[in-house]
Short mmCIF file of N, CA, C and O in Angstrom, two decimals:
data_model
loop_
_atom_site.label_atom_id
_atom_site.label_comp_id
_atom_site.label_asym_id
_atom_site.label_seq_id
_atom_site.Cartn_x
_atom_site.Cartn_y
_atom_site.Cartn_z
N MET A 1 0.70 -1.26 0.01
CA MET A 1 0.02 0.06 0.01
C MET A 1 0.71 1.44 0.02
O MET A 1 1.77 1.24 0.69
N GLY A 2 0.57 2.07 -0.92
CA GLY A 2 1.29 3.46 -0.95
C GLY A 2 1.10 4.38 -0.01
O GLY A 2 -0.04 4.30 0.63
N ARG A 3 2.04 5.44 0.13
CA ARG A 3 1.63 6.27 1.06
C ARG A 3 0.91 7.42 0.47
O ARG A 3 1.07 8.04 -0.85
N THR A 4 0.19 8.19 1.14
CA THR A 4 -0.75 9.26 0.90
C THR A 4 0.26 10.67 0.76
O THR A 4 1.39 10.55 1.13
N ASP A 5 -0.03 11.70 -0.23
CA ASP A 5 0.69 12.87 -0.19
C ASP A 5 1.02 13.38 1.14
O ASP A 5 2.08 13.80 1.53
N THR A 6 -0.03 13.34 2.30
CA THR A 6 0.23 13.77 3.45
C THR A 6 1.24 13.02 4.29
O THR A 6 2.06 13.50 4.99
N GLU A 7 1.06 11.69 4.20
CA GLU A 7 2.09 10.96 4.97
C GLU A 7 3.30 11.12 4.32
O GLU A 7 4.33 11.35 4.98
N ALA A 8 3.60 11.17 2.95
CA ALA A 8 4.74 11.20 2.57
C ALA A 8 5.24 12.93 3.00
O ALA A 8 6.54 13.06 3.51
N ALA A 9 4.50 13.90 3.16
CA ALA A 9 5.01 15.01 3.47
C ALA A 9 5.44 15.03 5.15
O ALA A 9 6.43 15.64 5.53
N ASP A 10 4.64 14.07 5.94
CA ASP A 10 4.93 14.07 7.26
C ASP A 10 6.03 13.33 7.33
O ASP A 10 7.12 13.68 8.42
N ILE A 11 6.55 12.32 6.61
CA ILE A 11 7.59 11.72 6.62
C ILE A 11 8.89 12.57 6.26
O ILE A 11 9.93 12.36 7.06
N LYS A 12 8.78 13.46 5.44
CA LYS A 12 9.84 14.22 5.00
C LYS A 12 10.11 15.27 6.31
O LYS A 12 11.19 15.40 6.73
N ALA A 13 9.10 15.58 7.08
CA ALA A 13 9.19 16.45 8.15
C ALA A 13 9.68 15.58 9.41
O ALA A 13 10.59 16.46 10.08
N ILE A 14 9.32 14.64 9.48
CA ILE A 14 10.01 13.71 10.60
C ILE A 14 11.48 13.31 10.37
O ILE A 14 12.21 13.48 11.17
N GLU A 15 12.02 13.08 9.15
CA GLU A 15 13.22 13.03 8.79
C GLU A 15 14.16 14.46 8.95
O GLU A 15 15.19 14.19 9.40
N GLN A 16 13.14 15.47 8.74
CA GLN A 16 14.17 16.75 9.03
C GLN A 16 14.24 16.85 10.62
O GLN A 16 15.42 17.40 11.00
N VAL A 17 13.56 16.51 11.48
CA VAL A 17 13.69 16.47 12.89
C VAL A 17 14.80 15.52 13.31
O VAL A 17 15.64 16.07 14.02
N VAL A 18 14.92 14.46 12.77
CA VAL A 18 16.00 13.55 12.95
C VAL A 18 17.27 14.10 12.41
O VAL A 18 18.21 13.96 13.11
N ALA A 19 17.33 14.73 11.49
CA ALA A 19 18.32 15.24 10.90
C ALA A 19 18.92 16.58 11.95
O ALA A 19 19.98 16.90 12.02
N THR A 20 17.98 17.17 12.39
CA THR A 20 18.19 18.42 13.34
C THR A 20 18.77 17.68 14.62
O THR A 20 19.50 18.30 15.37
N VAL A 21 18.33 16.57 14.91
CA VAL A 21 18.67 15.85 16.34
C VAL A 21 20.32 15.74 15.74
O VAL A 21 21.36 15.99 16.55
N GLU A 22 20.65 15.22 14.61
CA GLU A 22 21.96 14.82 14.24
C GLU A 22 22.93 16.19 14.27
O GLU A 22 23.85 16.07 14.87
N ALA A 23 22.29 17.10 13.73
CA ALA A 23 23.00 18.50 13.66
C ALA A 23 23.17 18.97 14.99
O ALA A 23 24.56 19.52 15.37
N THR A 24 22.43 19.03 15.78
CA THR A 24 22.58 19.80 17.16
C THR A 24 23.36 18.83 18.21
O THR A 24 24.16 19.53 18.89
N ARG A 25 23.39 17.48 17.69
CA ARG A 25 24.27 16.60 18.52
C ARG A 25 25.67 17.07 18.18
O ARG A 25 26.59 16.94 18.75
N ARG A 26 26.19 17.01 16.95
CA ARG A 26 27.32 17.14 16.35
C ARG A 26 27.83 18.60 16.69
O ARG A 26 28.86 18.75 17.16
N ALA A 27 27.11 19.67 17.03
CA ALA A 27 27.24 21.10 17.36
C ALA A 27 27.37 21.21 18.91
O ALA A 27 27.62 22.12 19.23
N LYS A 28 26.80 20.22 19.59
CA LYS A 28 26.84 20.21 21.07
C LYS A 28 25.84 21.43 21.14
O LYS A 28 26.11 21.99 22.27
N ASP A 29 24.69 21.59 20.72
CA ASP A 29 23.86 22.79 20.60
C ASP A 29 22.52 22.28 21.50
O ASP A 29 21.69 21.96 21.01
N ALA A 30 22.80 22.57 22.70
CA ALA A 30 21.79 21.89 23.67
C ALA A 30 20.44 22.76 23.54
O ALA A 30 19.38 22.02 23.32
N GLU A 31 20.24 24.04 23.11
CA GLU A 31 18.98 24.65 23.02
C GLU A 31 18.32 24.42 21.60
O GLU A 31 17.24 24.09 21.57
N GLY A 32 19.33 24.05 20.61
CA GLY A 32 18.87 23.62 19.26
C GLY A 32 18.15 22.22 19.35
O GLY A 32 16.97 21.89 19.05
N PHE A 33 18.54 21.40 20.31
CA PHE A 33 18.14 19.94 20.54
C PHE A 33 16.95 20.27 21.25
O PHE A 33 15.92 19.43 20.86
N LEU A 34 16.83 21.02 22.38
CA LEU A 34 15.71 21.13 23.14
C LEU A 34 14.51 21.53 22.60
O LEU A 34 13.38 21.24 22.98
N ALA A 35 14.59 22.53 21.51
CA ALA A 35 13.69 23.04 20.71
C ALA A 35 12.66 21.82 19.89
O ALA A 35 11.59 22.13 19.52
N LEU A 36 13.32 20.68 20.08
CA LEU A 36 12.48 19.55 19.13
C LEU A 36 11.75 18.74 20.12
O LEU A 36 10.94 17.97 19.63
N PHE A 37 11.52 19.24 21.34
CA PHE A 37 10.98 18.23 22.20
C PHE A 37 9.52 18.88 22.55
O PHE A 37 9.32 20.11 22.75
N HIS A 38 8.34 17.94 22.87
CA HIS A 38 6.98 18.49 23.24
C HIS A 38 7.32 18.72 24.83
O HIS A 38 8.00 18.19 25.63
N PRO A 39 6.51 19.71 25.41
CA PRO A 39 6.69 20.07 26.85
C PRO A 39 6.51 19.07 27.51
O PRO A 39 7.06 18.81 28.68
N ASP A 40 5.55 18.03 27.19
CA ASP A 40 5.33 16.67 28.25
C ASP A 40 6.07 15.50 27.98
O ASP A 40 5.79 14.35 28.18
N ALA A 41 7.35 15.85 27.21
CA ALA A 41 8.21 14.53 26.75
C ALA A 41 8.50 13.95 27.86
O ALA A 41 8.75 14.30 29.00
N LEU A 42 9.05 12.58 27.42
CA LEU A 42 9.63 11.55 28.34
C LEU A 42 10.87 11.03 27.71
O LEU A 42 10.61 10.79 26.29
N TRP A 43 11.93 11.10 28.22
CA TRP A 43 13.29 10.53 27.70
C TRP A 43 13.91 9.87 28.45
O TRP A 43 14.21 9.79 29.37
N THR A 44 14.25 8.53 27.77
CA THR A 44 14.90 7.80 28.52
C THR A 44 16.45 7.55 27.81
O THR A 44 16.49 7.08 26.68
N ALA A 45 17.44 8.02 28.55
CA ALA A 45 18.89 8.08 27.96
C ALA A 45 19.35 6.57 27.57
O ALA A 45 18.91 5.49 28.27
N GLY A 46 20.46 6.70 27.02
CA GLY A 46 21.24 5.30 26.77
C GLY A 46 21.52 4.34 27.56
O GLY A 46 21.34 3.23 27.76
N HIS A 47 21.89 5.11 28.87
CA HIS A 47 22.31 4.35 30.14
C HIS A 47 21.17 4.17 31.12
O HIS A 47 21.35 3.59 32.17
N GLY A 48 20.02 4.36 30.43
CA GLY A 48 18.94 4.09 31.38
C GLY A 48 18.20 5.22 32.20
O GLY A 48 16.95 4.90 32.80
N LYS A 49 18.80 6.55 32.21
CA LYS A 49 18.27 7.42 33.00
C LYS A 49 16.93 8.06 32.39
O LYS A 49 16.97 8.12 31.10
N VAL A 50 16.03 7.96 33.33
CA VAL A 50 14.35 8.40 32.78
C VAL A 50 14.28 10.00 33.07
O VAL A 50 14.60 10.29 34.31
N LEU A 51 14.18 10.69 31.98
CA LEU A 51 13.82 12.05 32.30
C LEU A 51 12.35 12.45 31.96
O LEU A 51 11.85 12.37 30.79
N THR A 52 11.60 12.80 32.87
CA THR A 52 10.18 13.19 32.78
C THR A 52 9.64 14.54 32.59
O THR A 52 10.19 15.51 33.79
N GLY A 53 9.47 14.87 31.57
CA GLY A 53 9.09 16.47 31.23
C GLY A 53 10.22 17.33 30.75
O GLY A 53 11.35 16.88 30.85
N PHE A 54 9.75 18.34 30.07
CA PHE A 54 10.73 19.17 29.25
C PHE A 54 12.09 19.65 30.63
O PHE A 54 13.24 19.98 29.96
N ASP A 55 11.35 20.28 31.63
CA ASP A 55 12.41 20.86 32.58
C ASP A 55 13.57 19.63 32.88
O ASP A 55 14.72 20.05 32.84
N ALA A 56 13.32 18.57 33.18
CA ALA A 56 14.32 17.50 33.42
C ALA A 56 15.04 17.39 32.10
O ALA A 56 16.16 17.09 32.36
N ILE A 57 14.52 17.21 31.25
CA ILE A 57 15.35 16.79 29.84
C ILE A 57 16.21 18.26 29.61
O ILE A 57 17.51 17.90 29.51
N ALA A 58 15.68 19.22 29.91
CA ALA A 58 16.43 20.42 29.64
C ALA A 58 17.83 20.56 30.58
O ALA A 58 18.86 20.67 30.27
N GLU A 59 17.46 20.26 32.01
CA GLU A 59 18.57 20.37 32.84
C GLU A 59 19.64 19.36 32.45
O GLU A 59 20.80 19.53 32.59
N PHE A 60 19.15 18.16 32.22
CA PHE A 60 20.10 17.01 31.91
C PHE A 60 21.01 17.37 30.69
O PHE A 60 22.24 17.23 30.44
N THR A 61 20.34 17.82 29.74
CA THR A 61 21.02 18.31 28.33
C THR A 61 21.83 19.36 28.52
O THR A 61 22.91 19.30 27.84
N ARG A 62 21.41 20.38 29.22
CA ARG A 62 22.30 21.42 29.00
C ARG A 62 23.43 21.14 29.96
O ARG A 62 24.78 21.77 29.82
N ALA A 63 23.53 20.06 31.01
CA ALA A 63 24.48 19.85 31.76
C ALA A 63 25.69 18.89 30.88
O ALA A 63 27.06 18.93 31.09
N VAL A 64 24.86 17.87 30.13
CA VAL A 64 25.73 16.69 29.54
C VAL A 64 26.06 17.11 28.03
O VAL A 64 27.31 16.81 27.68
N LEU A 65 25.19 17.53 27.26
CA LEU A 65 25.51 17.83 25.72
C LEU A 65 26.79 18.77 25.43
O LEU A 65 27.71 18.30 24.78
N PRO A 66 26.90 19.93 26.11
CA PRO A 66 27.94 20.87 25.80
C PRO A 66 29.42 20.13 26.15
O PRO A 66 30.42 20.54 25.49
N ALA A 67 29.34 19.06 27.16
CA ALA A 67 30.42 18.81 27.66
C ALA A 67 30.82 17.22 27.20
O ALA A 67 31.95 16.55 27.43
N ALA A 68 30.02 16.84 26.26
CA ALA A 68 30.15 15.56 25.78
C ALA A 68 31.38 15.33 24.95
O ALA A 68 31.95 16.16 24.23
N GLN A 69 32.12 14.11 25.12
CA GLN A 69 33.30 13.79 24.61
C GLN A 69 33.41 12.83 23.55
O GLN A 69 33.09 11.72 24.02
N TRP A 70 33.59 13.09 22.42
CA TRP A 70 33.65 11.89 21.34
C TRP A 70 34.79 12.59 20.30
O TRP A 70 34.83 13.77 20.11
N ASP A 71 35.64 11.56 19.63
CA ASP A 71 36.67 12.06 19.04
C ASP A 71 36.29 11.82 17.41
O ASP A 71 37.13 12.21 16.62
N GLY A 72 35.03 11.44 17.26
CA GLY A 72 34.70 11.20 15.76
C GLY A 72 33.33 12.08 15.46
O GLY A 72 33.02 13.17 15.83
N ASP A 73 32.39 11.23 14.88
CA ASP A 73 31.27 12.07 14.31
C ASP A 73 29.93 11.19 14.65
O ASP A 73 30.37 10.16 14.78
N VAL A 74 29.00 11.66 14.56
CA VAL A 74 27.50 10.95 14.79
C VAL A 74 26.66 11.09 13.75
O VAL A 74 26.54 12.28 13.13
N THR A 75 25.93 9.85 13.26
CA THR A 75 25.03 10.00 12.15
C THR A 75 23.68 9.50 12.63
O THR A 75 23.66 8.62 13.55
N TYR A 76 22.58 10.13 12.29
CA TYR A 76 21.22 9.52 12.58
C TYR A 76 20.46 9.34 11.13
O TYR A 76 20.58 10.14 10.47
N ARG A 77 20.04 8.19 11.03
CA ARG A 77 19.05 7.76 9.90
C ARG A 77 17.76 7.32 10.23
O ARG A 77 17.81 6.26 10.99
N VAL A 78 16.74 7.63 9.96
CA VAL A 78 15.29 7.13 10.08
C VAL A 78 15.39 5.86 9.23
O VAL A 78 15.76 5.77 8.01
N VAL A 79 15.21 4.50 10.02
CA VAL A 79 15.15 3.38 9.39
C VAL A 79 13.45 2.73 9.00
O VAL A 79 13.09 1.95 8.20
N HIS A 80 12.73 3.47 10.08
CA HIS A 80 11.45 2.99 9.75
C HIS A 80 10.44 3.87 10.34
O HIS A 80 10.65 4.38 11.35
N THR A 81 9.29 4.27 9.95
CA THR A 81 8.33 5.00 10.42
C THR A 81 6.86 4.47 10.48
O THR A 81 6.47 4.01 9.43
N ARG A 82 6.13 4.16 11.61
CA ARG A 82 4.91 3.89 11.45
C ARG A 82 3.96 4.68 12.02
O ARG A 82 3.99 5.13 13.37
N PHE A 83 2.88 5.27 11.35
CA PHE A 83 1.98 6.19 11.87
C PHE A 83 0.90 5.50 12.90
O PHE A 83 0.14 4.58 12.26
N LEU A 84 0.84 5.70 14.03
CA LEU A 84 -0.15 5.13 15.08
C LEU A 84 -1.23 5.87 15.07
O LEU A 84 -2.44 5.05 15.27
N ARG A 85 -1.25 7.25 14.57
CA ARG A 85 -2.45 7.86 14.23
C ARG A 85 -1.96 8.85 13.21
O ARG A 85 -0.68 9.12 13.29
N PRO A 86 -2.96 9.69 12.61
CA PRO A 86 -2.29 10.67 11.75
C PRO A 86 -1.33 11.59 12.23
O PRO A 86 -0.32 12.22 11.80
N ASP A 87 -1.52 11.96 13.68
CA ASP A 87 -0.71 12.75 14.10
C ASP A 87 0.34 12.23 15.18
O ASP A 87 0.95 13.11 16.39
N VAL A 88 0.55 11.16 15.12
CA VAL A 88 1.41 10.33 16.10
C VAL A 88 2.13 9.23 15.30
O VAL A 88 1.75 8.43 14.59
N ALA A 89 3.58 9.29 15.47
CA ALA A 89 4.48 8.46 14.73
C ALA A 89 5.56 7.95 15.27
O ALA A 89 6.01 8.37 16.51
N ALA A 90 5.67 6.37 15.31
CA ALA A 90 6.68 5.73 15.99
C ALA A 90 7.91 5.74 14.97
O ALA A 90 7.74 5.22 13.86
N VAL A 91 8.95 6.20 15.28
CA VAL A 91 10.18 6.47 14.54
C VAL A 91 11.31 5.75 15.09
O VAL A 91 11.91 6.01 16.10
N LYS A 92 11.82 4.60 14.09
CA LYS A 92 13.05 3.69 14.67
C LYS A 92 14.18 4.63 13.74
O LYS A 92 14.16 4.67 12.74
N VAL A 93 15.27 4.85 14.49
CA VAL A 93 16.42 5.37 14.20
C VAL A 93 17.78 4.62 14.28
O VAL A 93 17.82 3.71 15.24
N ARG A 94 18.53 4.72 13.45
CA ARG A 94 19.89 4.10 13.43
C ARG A 94 20.84 5.10 13.79
O ARG A 94 21.06 6.32 12.98
N GLN A 95 21.56 5.03 14.80
CA GLN A 95 22.31 6.06 15.21
C GLN A 95 23.83 5.41 15.31
O GLN A 95 24.10 4.14 15.82
N VAL A 96 24.72 6.11 14.76
CA VAL A 96 26.09 5.43 14.65
C VAL A 96 27.13 6.79 15.00
O VAL A 96 27.25 7.48 14.45
N TYR A 97 27.99 6.35 16.15
CA TYR A 97 29.15 7.03 16.44
C TYR A 97 30.59 6.65 15.82
O TYR A 97 30.89 5.57 15.83
N HIS A 98 31.11 7.28 14.78
CA HIS A 98 32.16 7.11 14.02
C HIS A 98 33.27 7.57 14.84
O HIS A 98 33.51 8.57 15.16
N SER A 99 34.40 6.73 14.93
CA SER A 99 35.58 7.07 15.63
C SER A 99 36.83 6.41 15.10
O SER A 99 36.58 5.18 14.56
N ALA A 100 38.11 6.80 15.43
CA ALA A 100 39.25 6.17 15.02
C ALA A 100 39.14 4.56 15.95
O ALA A 100 39.71 3.80 15.21
N GLN A 101 38.66 4.44 16.93
CA GLN A 101 38.59 3.23 17.55
C GLN A 101 37.51 2.29 17.00
O GLN A 101 37.39 1.18 17.58
N GLY A 102 36.82 2.78 15.91
CA GLY A 102 35.80 1.99 15.54
C GLY A 102 34.42 2.55 15.67
O GLY A 102 34.26 3.55 16.76
N ASP A 103 33.27 2.09 15.03
CA ASP A 103 31.98 2.65 15.14
C ASP A 103 31.17 1.74 16.34
O ASP A 103 31.36 0.91 16.62
N SER A 104 30.32 2.76 16.74
CA SER A 104 29.44 2.23 17.98
C SER A 104 28.05 2.67 17.52
O SER A 104 27.96 3.80 17.04
N GLY A 105 27.05 2.03 18.28
CA GLY A 105 25.88 2.77 17.70
C GLY A 105 24.59 2.44 18.78
O GLY A 105 24.83 2.05 19.81
N GLY A 106 23.57 2.98 18.24
CA GLY A 106 22.17 2.87 19.16
C GLY A 106 21.09 2.74 18.08
O GLY A 106 21.13 2.94 16.92
N ALA A 107 20.02 2.43 18.94
CA ALA A 107 18.72 2.10 17.94
C ALA A 107 17.47 2.99 18.67
O ALA A 107 16.94 2.53 19.33
N PRO A 108 17.55 4.32 18.75
CA PRO A 108 16.73 4.98 19.22
C PRO A 108 15.21 4.79 18.62
O PRO A 108 15.19 4.37 17.39
N LEU A 109 14.20 4.87 19.63
CA LEU A 109 12.98 4.79 19.12
C LEU A 109 12.20 5.97 19.64
O LEU A 109 12.38 6.40 20.80
N TYR A 110 11.71 6.71 18.52
CA TYR A 110 11.09 8.15 18.76
C TYR A 110 9.50 8.18 18.75
O TYR A 110 9.15 7.77 17.51
N VAL A 111 8.76 8.28 19.59
CA VAL A 111 7.34 8.67 19.39
C VAL A 111 7.14 10.07 19.28
O VAL A 111 7.41 10.81 20.32
N MET A 112 6.89 10.42 18.10
CA MET A 112 6.69 11.92 17.71
C MET A 112 5.25 12.33 17.56
O MET A 112 4.30 11.49 17.15
N THR A 113 4.75 13.36 18.00
CA THR A 113 3.57 14.10 17.84
C THR A 113 3.55 15.25 16.90
O THR A 113 4.49 16.19 16.97
N ARG A 114 2.59 15.43 16.33
CA ARG A 114 2.45 16.84 15.38
C ARG A 114 1.60 17.90 16.05
O ARG A 114 0.37 17.34 16.43
N ARG A 115 2.15 18.82 16.09
CA ARG A 115 1.29 19.92 16.66
C ARG A 115 0.13 20.44 15.54
O ARG A 115 0.39 20.03 14.43
N ASP A 116 -0.58 21.28 16.06
CA ASP A 116 -1.79 21.69 15.29
C ASP A 116 -1.18 22.63 13.82
O ASP A 116 -1.76 22.63 12.87
N ASP A 117 0.15 23.33 14.11
CA ASP A 117 0.59 24.06 13.05
C ASP A 117 1.63 23.34 12.20
O ASP A 117 2.15 23.50 11.31
N GLY A 118 1.37 21.58 12.26
CA GLY A 118 2.21 20.85 11.51
C GLY A 118 3.40 20.30 11.71
O GLY A 118 4.09 19.30 11.26
N ALA A 119 4.11 21.10 12.84
CA ALA A 119 5.42 20.86 13.37
C ALA A 119 5.36 19.39 14.07
O ALA A 119 4.43 19.19 14.89
N TRP A 120 6.26 18.60 13.93
CA TRP A 120 6.48 17.27 14.64
C TRP A 120 7.75 17.50 15.85
O TRP A 120 8.74 18.08 15.65
N LEU A 121 7.48 16.88 16.84
CA LEU A 121 7.97 17.16 18.13
C LEU A 121 8.29 15.72 18.63
O LEU A 121 7.65 14.88 18.70
N LEU A 122 9.57 15.76 19.21
CA LEU A 122 9.81 14.31 20.17
C LEU A 122 8.96 14.47 21.39
O LEU A 122 9.13 15.30 21.92
N HIS A 123 8.39 13.30 21.32
CA HIS A 123 7.34 13.21 22.59
C HIS A 123 7.72 12.23 23.80
O HIS A 123 7.89 12.45 25.01
N THR A 124 8.14 10.97 23.21
CA THR A 124 8.47 9.79 23.92
C THR A 124 9.60 8.96 23.12
O THR A 124 9.44 8.78 22.14
N CYS A 125 10.76 9.09 23.93
CA CYS A 125 12.19 8.71 23.36
C CYS A 125 12.89 7.76 24.17
O CYS A 125 12.82 7.92 25.42
N GLN A 126 13.20 6.46 23.57
CA GLN A 126 14.09 5.48 24.45
C GLN A 126 15.35 5.24 23.49
O GLN A 126 15.27 4.91 22.32
N LYS A 127 16.54 5.64 24.18
CA LYS A 127 17.61 5.32 23.24
C LYS A 127 18.27 3.97 23.79
O LYS A 127 18.48 3.81 24.96
N THR A 128 18.50 3.12 22.79
CA THR A 128 18.98 1.74 23.15
C THR A 128 20.36 1.68 22.62
O THR A 128 20.57 1.75 21.21
N PRO A 129 21.38 1.64 23.37
CA PRO A 129 22.69 1.26 22.80
C PRO A 129 22.53 -0.24 22.00
O PRO A 129 22.09 -0.99 22.32
N VAL A 130 23.32 -0.19 20.82
CA VAL A 130 23.53 -1.30 20.32
C VAL A 130 24.98 -1.78 20.30
O VAL A 130 26.04 -1.02 20.02
N HIS A 131 25.49 -3.18 20.83
CA HIS A 131 26.76 -3.58 21.05
C HIS A 131 27.03 -4.49 19.97
O HIS A 131 26.42 -5.32 19.61
N THR A 132 28.17 -4.41 19.28
CA THR A 132 28.64 -5.24 18.19
C THR A 132 29.85 -5.84 18.57
O THR A 132 30.43 -5.52 19.58
N GLY A 133 30.06 -7.00 18.05
CA GLY A 133 31.07 -7.86 18.33
C GLY A 133 30.67 -9.43 18.57
O GLY A 133 29.65 -9.86 18.22
#
């Protein structure tokens, strides 16, 4: 079954949010990253820390992201999008940290919601580390 024009436009918008996650992570831009979140967001970091609500996510991000240490680059790519409702999407992402020591990765799941103005926001996110070897 093919996608409707609306779904295709929403997928493009969702992919842009994920591209902005990548760009803000690379730049260690806490404020740009935080602009992507719904006010009632829930975030579970890769090491299992649960952050409930924008204020908790902001406090953690402002403390951790600017000081993050990695010697390579990070990429994010949408690998699957499933619309749960027209305004709610489950988005599976492939995250890869590239470094001289080798690549490591993650498999985030973002549940995103669309605002009335059409903008998609991160609403519930679970970052799962992927161990290779």
